[in-house]
Tab-separated table of C-alpha atoms in Angstrom:
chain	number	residue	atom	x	y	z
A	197	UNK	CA	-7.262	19.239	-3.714
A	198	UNK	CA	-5.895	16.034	-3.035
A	199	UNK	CA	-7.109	12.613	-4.377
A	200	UNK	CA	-7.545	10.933	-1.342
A	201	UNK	CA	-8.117	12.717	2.067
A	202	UNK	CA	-8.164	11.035	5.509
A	203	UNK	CA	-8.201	12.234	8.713
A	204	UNK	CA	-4.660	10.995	10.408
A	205	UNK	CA	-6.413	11.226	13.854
A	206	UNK	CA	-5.581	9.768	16.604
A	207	UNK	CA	-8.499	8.559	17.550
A	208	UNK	CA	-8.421	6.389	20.685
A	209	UNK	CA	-11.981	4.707	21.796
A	210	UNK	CA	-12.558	2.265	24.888
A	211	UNK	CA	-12.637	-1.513	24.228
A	212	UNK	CA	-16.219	-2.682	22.726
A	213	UNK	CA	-16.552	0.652	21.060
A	214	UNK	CA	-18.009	0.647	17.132
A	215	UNK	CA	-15.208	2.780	15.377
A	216	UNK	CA	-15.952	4.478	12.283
A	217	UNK	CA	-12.549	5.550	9.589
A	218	UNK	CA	-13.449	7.994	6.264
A	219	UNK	CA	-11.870	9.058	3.254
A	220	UNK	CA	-13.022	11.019	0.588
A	221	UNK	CA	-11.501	11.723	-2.775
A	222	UNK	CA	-11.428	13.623	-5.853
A	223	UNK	CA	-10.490	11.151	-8.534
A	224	UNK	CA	-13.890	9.788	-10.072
A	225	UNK	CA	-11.952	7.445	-12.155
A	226	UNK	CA	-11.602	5.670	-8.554
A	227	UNK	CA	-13.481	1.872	-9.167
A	228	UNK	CA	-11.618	-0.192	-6.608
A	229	UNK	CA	-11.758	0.967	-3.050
A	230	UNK	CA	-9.256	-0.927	0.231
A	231	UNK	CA	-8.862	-0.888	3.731
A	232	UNK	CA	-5.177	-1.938	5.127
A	233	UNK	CA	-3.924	-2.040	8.500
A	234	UNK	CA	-0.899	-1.013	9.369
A	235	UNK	CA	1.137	-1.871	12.520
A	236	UNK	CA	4.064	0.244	13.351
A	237	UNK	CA	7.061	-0.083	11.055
A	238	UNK	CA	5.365	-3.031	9.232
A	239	UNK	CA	3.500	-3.858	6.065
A	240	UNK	CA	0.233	-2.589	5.019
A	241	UNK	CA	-2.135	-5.598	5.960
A	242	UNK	CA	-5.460	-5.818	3.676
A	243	UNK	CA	-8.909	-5.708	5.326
A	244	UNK	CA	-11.466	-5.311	2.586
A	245	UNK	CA	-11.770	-5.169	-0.798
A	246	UNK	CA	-14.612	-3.243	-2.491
A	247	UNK	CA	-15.688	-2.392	-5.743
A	248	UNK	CA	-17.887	0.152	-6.664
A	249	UNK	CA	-20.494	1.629	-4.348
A	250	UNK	CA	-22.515	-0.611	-1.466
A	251	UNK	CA	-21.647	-2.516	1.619
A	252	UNK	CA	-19.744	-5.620	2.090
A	253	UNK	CA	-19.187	-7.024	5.916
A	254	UNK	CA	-16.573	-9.426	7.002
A	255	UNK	CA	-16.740	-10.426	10.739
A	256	UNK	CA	-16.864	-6.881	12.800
A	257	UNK	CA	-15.119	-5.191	9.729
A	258	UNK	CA	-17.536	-3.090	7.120
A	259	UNK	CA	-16.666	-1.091	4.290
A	260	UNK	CA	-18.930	1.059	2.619
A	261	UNK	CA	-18.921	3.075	-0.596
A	262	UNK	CA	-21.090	5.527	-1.887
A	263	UNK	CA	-19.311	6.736	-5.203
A	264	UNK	CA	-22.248	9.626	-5.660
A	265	UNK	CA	-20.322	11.427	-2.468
A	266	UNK	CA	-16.704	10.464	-3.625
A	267	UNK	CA	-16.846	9.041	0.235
A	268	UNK	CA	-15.419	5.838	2.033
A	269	UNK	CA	-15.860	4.483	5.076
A	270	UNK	CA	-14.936	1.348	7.263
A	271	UNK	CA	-16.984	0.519	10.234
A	272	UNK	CA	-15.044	-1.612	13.174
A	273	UNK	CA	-17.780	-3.600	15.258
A	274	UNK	CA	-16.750	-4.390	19.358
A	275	UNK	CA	-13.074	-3.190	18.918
A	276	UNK	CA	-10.505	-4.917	20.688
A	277	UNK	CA	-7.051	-3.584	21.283
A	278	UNK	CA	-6.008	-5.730	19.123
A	279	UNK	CA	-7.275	-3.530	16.531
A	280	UNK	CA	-4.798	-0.600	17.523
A	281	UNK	CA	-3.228	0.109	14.256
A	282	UNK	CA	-3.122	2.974	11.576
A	283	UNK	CA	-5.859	2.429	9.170
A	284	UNK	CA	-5.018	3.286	5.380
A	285	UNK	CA	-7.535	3.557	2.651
A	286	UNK	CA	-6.647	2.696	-1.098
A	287	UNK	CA	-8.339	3.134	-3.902
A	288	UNK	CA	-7.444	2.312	-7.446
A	289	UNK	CA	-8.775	3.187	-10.801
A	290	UNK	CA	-10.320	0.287	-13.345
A	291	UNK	CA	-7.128	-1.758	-14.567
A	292	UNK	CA	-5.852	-2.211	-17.951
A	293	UNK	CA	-7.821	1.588	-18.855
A	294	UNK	CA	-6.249	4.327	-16.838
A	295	UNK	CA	-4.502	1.660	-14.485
A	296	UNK	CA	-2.402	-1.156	-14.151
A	297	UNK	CA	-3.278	-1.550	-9.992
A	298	UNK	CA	-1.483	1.529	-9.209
A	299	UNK	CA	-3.231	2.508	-5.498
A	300	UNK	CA	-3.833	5.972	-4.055
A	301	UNK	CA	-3.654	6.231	-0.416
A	302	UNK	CA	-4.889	7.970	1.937
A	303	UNK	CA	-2.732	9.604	5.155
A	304	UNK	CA	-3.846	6.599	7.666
A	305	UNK	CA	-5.740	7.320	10.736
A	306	UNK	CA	-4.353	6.047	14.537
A	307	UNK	CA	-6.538	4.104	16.270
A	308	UNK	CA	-6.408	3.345	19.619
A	309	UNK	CA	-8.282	0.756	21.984
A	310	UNK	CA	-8.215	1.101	25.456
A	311	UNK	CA	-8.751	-1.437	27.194
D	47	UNK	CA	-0.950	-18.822	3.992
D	48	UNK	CA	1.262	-17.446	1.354
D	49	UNK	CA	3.110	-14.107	2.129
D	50	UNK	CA	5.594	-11.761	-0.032
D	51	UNK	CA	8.759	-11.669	1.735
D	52	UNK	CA	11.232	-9.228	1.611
D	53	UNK	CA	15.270	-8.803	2.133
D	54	UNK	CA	16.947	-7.022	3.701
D	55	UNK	CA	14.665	-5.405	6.601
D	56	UNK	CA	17.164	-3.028	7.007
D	57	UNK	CA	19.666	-1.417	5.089
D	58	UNK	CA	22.278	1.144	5.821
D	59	UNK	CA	24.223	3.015	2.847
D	60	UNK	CA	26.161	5.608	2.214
D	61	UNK	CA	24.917	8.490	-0.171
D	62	UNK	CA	25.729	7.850	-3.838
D	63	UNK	CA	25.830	4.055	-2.954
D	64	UNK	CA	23.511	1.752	-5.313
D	65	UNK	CA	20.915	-0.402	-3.337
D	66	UNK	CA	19.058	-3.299	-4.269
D	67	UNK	CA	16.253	-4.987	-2.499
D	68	UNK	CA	14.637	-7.873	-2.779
D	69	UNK	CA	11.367	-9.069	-2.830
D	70	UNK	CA	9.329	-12.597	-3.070
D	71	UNK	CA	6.254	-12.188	-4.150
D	72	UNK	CA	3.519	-14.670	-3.763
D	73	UNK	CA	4.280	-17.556	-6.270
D	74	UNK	CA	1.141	-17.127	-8.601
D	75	UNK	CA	0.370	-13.984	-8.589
D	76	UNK	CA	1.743	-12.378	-12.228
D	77	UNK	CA	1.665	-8.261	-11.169
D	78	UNK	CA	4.411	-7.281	-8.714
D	79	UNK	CA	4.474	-3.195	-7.376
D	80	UNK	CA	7.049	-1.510	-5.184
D	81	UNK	CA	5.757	1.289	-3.122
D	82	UNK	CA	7.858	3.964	-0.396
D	83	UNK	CA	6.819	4.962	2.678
D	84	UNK	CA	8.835	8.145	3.803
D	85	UNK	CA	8.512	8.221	7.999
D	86	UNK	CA	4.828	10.087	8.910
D	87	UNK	CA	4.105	10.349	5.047
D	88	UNK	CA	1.483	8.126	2.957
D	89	UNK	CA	2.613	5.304	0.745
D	90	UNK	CA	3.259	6.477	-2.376
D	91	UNK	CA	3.533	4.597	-5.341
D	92	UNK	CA	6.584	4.006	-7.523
D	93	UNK	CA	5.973	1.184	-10.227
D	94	UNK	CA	3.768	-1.989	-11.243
D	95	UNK	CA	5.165	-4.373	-13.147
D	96	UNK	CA	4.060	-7.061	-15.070
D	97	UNK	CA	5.116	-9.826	-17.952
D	98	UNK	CA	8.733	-7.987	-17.181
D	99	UNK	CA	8.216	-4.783	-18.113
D	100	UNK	CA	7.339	-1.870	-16.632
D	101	UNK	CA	3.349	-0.980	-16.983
D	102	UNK	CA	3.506	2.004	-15.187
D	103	UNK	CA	5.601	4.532	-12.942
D	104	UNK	CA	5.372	7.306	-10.877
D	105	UNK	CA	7.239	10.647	-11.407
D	106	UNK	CA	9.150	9.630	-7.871
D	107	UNK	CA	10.541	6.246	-10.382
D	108	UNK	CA	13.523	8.367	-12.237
D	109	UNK	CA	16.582	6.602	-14.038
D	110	UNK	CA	18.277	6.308	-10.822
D	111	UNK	CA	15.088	3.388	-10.357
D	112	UNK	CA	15.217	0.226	-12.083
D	113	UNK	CA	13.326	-2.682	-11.222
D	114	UNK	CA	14.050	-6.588	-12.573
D	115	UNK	CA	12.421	-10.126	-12.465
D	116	UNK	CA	15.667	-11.564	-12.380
D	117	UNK	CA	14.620	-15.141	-12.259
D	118	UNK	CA	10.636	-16.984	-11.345
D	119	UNK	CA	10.087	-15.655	-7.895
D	120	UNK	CA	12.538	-12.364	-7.163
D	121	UNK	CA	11.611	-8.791	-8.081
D	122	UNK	CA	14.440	-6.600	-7.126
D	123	UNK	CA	14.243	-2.465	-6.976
D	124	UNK	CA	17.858	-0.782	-8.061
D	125	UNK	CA	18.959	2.368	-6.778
D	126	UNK	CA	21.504	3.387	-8.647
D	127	UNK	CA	22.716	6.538	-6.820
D	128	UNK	CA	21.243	6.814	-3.440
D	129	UNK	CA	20.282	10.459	-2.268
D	130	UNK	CA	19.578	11.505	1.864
D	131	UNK	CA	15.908	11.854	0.263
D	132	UNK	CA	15.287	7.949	-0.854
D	133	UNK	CA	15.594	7.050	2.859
D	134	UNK	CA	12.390	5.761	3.457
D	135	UNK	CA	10.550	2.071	4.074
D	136	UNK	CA	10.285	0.356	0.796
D	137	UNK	CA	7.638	-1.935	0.676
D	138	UNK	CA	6.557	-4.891	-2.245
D	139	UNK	CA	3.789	-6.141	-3.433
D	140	UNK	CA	1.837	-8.292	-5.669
D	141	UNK	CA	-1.123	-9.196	-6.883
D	142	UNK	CA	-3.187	-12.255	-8.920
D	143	UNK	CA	-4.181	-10.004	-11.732
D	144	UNK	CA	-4.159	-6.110	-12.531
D	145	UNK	CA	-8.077	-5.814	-12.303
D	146	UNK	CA	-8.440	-7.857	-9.076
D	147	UNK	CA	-6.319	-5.249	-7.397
D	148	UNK	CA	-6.521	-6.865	-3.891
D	149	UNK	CA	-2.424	-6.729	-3.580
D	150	UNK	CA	-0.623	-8.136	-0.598
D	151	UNK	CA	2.332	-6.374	1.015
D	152	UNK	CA	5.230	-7.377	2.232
D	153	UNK	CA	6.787	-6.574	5.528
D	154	UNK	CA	9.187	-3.675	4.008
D	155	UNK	CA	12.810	-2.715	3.871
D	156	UNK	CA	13.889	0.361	5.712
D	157	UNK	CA	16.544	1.972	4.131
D	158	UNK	CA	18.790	4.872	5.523
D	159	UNK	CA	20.738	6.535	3.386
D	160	UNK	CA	23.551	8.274	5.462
């Protein structure tokens, strides 16, 4: 099994659209829990930071974690094409145990908005 | 805003060449990472670093990888020997402190090894 499983998609939705991006994993040393963005052939952008499970909301952006079900998700709010972009999950383990901030990721997921 | 910044963006080299490429990180953070990106693959981790030495590595991060803090603000990742396989998008990044974990990437370095 692997640690962190995403589905690569592509998903494509039409402008104004909520999205919603999963991962699940295996590893249930997993504390720390990210959502980057990725545009093509550049650097993974960060989203949101989480720890442990719950919700946290910034703008049209949510991430929520519910470490019972080893399950992540990120919710996008009125999507814009703007927000056409592979989505990565990372997750980490608790530094200075298992971990010095080594992040897991998952495949990515496309996402396209239509306009 | 503060950004890590890497050089080259691109790099070309023949097989059995050494590499090295540079990174910036953002000025106070104190744990620096590389990471690869092989084209259609996940990132995958190669090595955190931190108080210049290496805190951990991946099983990718052989002796043909070494990585330096040559002076206050680069972080360099040696190839020594560069195989077809290493051609990938190498990407840095940093981070305030090991248990905050939000890191910041930079924009990458594609390398091709020919």
């Amino acid at each position: 099994q692997k640690e962190v499983e995403q589905d690569p998609g592509p998903l494509s939705v039409p402008e104004g659209a909520i999205v919603s991006l999963n991962c699940t994993y295996s590893n249930s040393a997993f504390q720390y829990f990210m959502w980057y963005r990725q545009y093509s052939r550049k650097g993974p952008e960060l989203l949101m930071y989480t720890y442990s499970s719950g919700n946290k909301e910034d703008g049209r952006f949510t991430a929520q974690v519910d470490k019972s079900s080893k399950y992540i998700s990120l919710f996008i709010r009125d999507s814009q094409p703007s927000d056409s972009a592979t989505y990565l999950c990372a997750m980490t383990a608790n530094a200075g145990g298992t971990s010095y901030g080594k992040l897991t990721f998952g495949q990515g997921t496309i996402l396209t908005v239509h306009p | 805003e503060p950004e890590v910044t890497q050089t080259p963006s691109h790099q070309v080299t023949q097989m059995g060449q050494e590499v090295i490429l540079r990174c910036v990180p953002i000025s106070n953070h104190l744990y620096f990472y590389w990471y690869r990106q092989i084209l259609g693959q996940k990132v995958e981790f190669l090595v955190s670093f931190y108080n210049n030495e290496i805190s951990e590595k991946s099983e990718i991060f052989d002796d043909q990888f070494s990585v330096e803090r040559p002076d206050g603000s680069n972080f360099t990742l040696k190839i020594r020997s560069t195989k077809l396989e290493d051609s990938a998008m190498y990407f840095c990044a940093s981070s305030l402190l090991a248990g905050d974990n939000e890191q910041f990437f930079g924009p990458g370095t594609r390398l091709t090894v020919l």
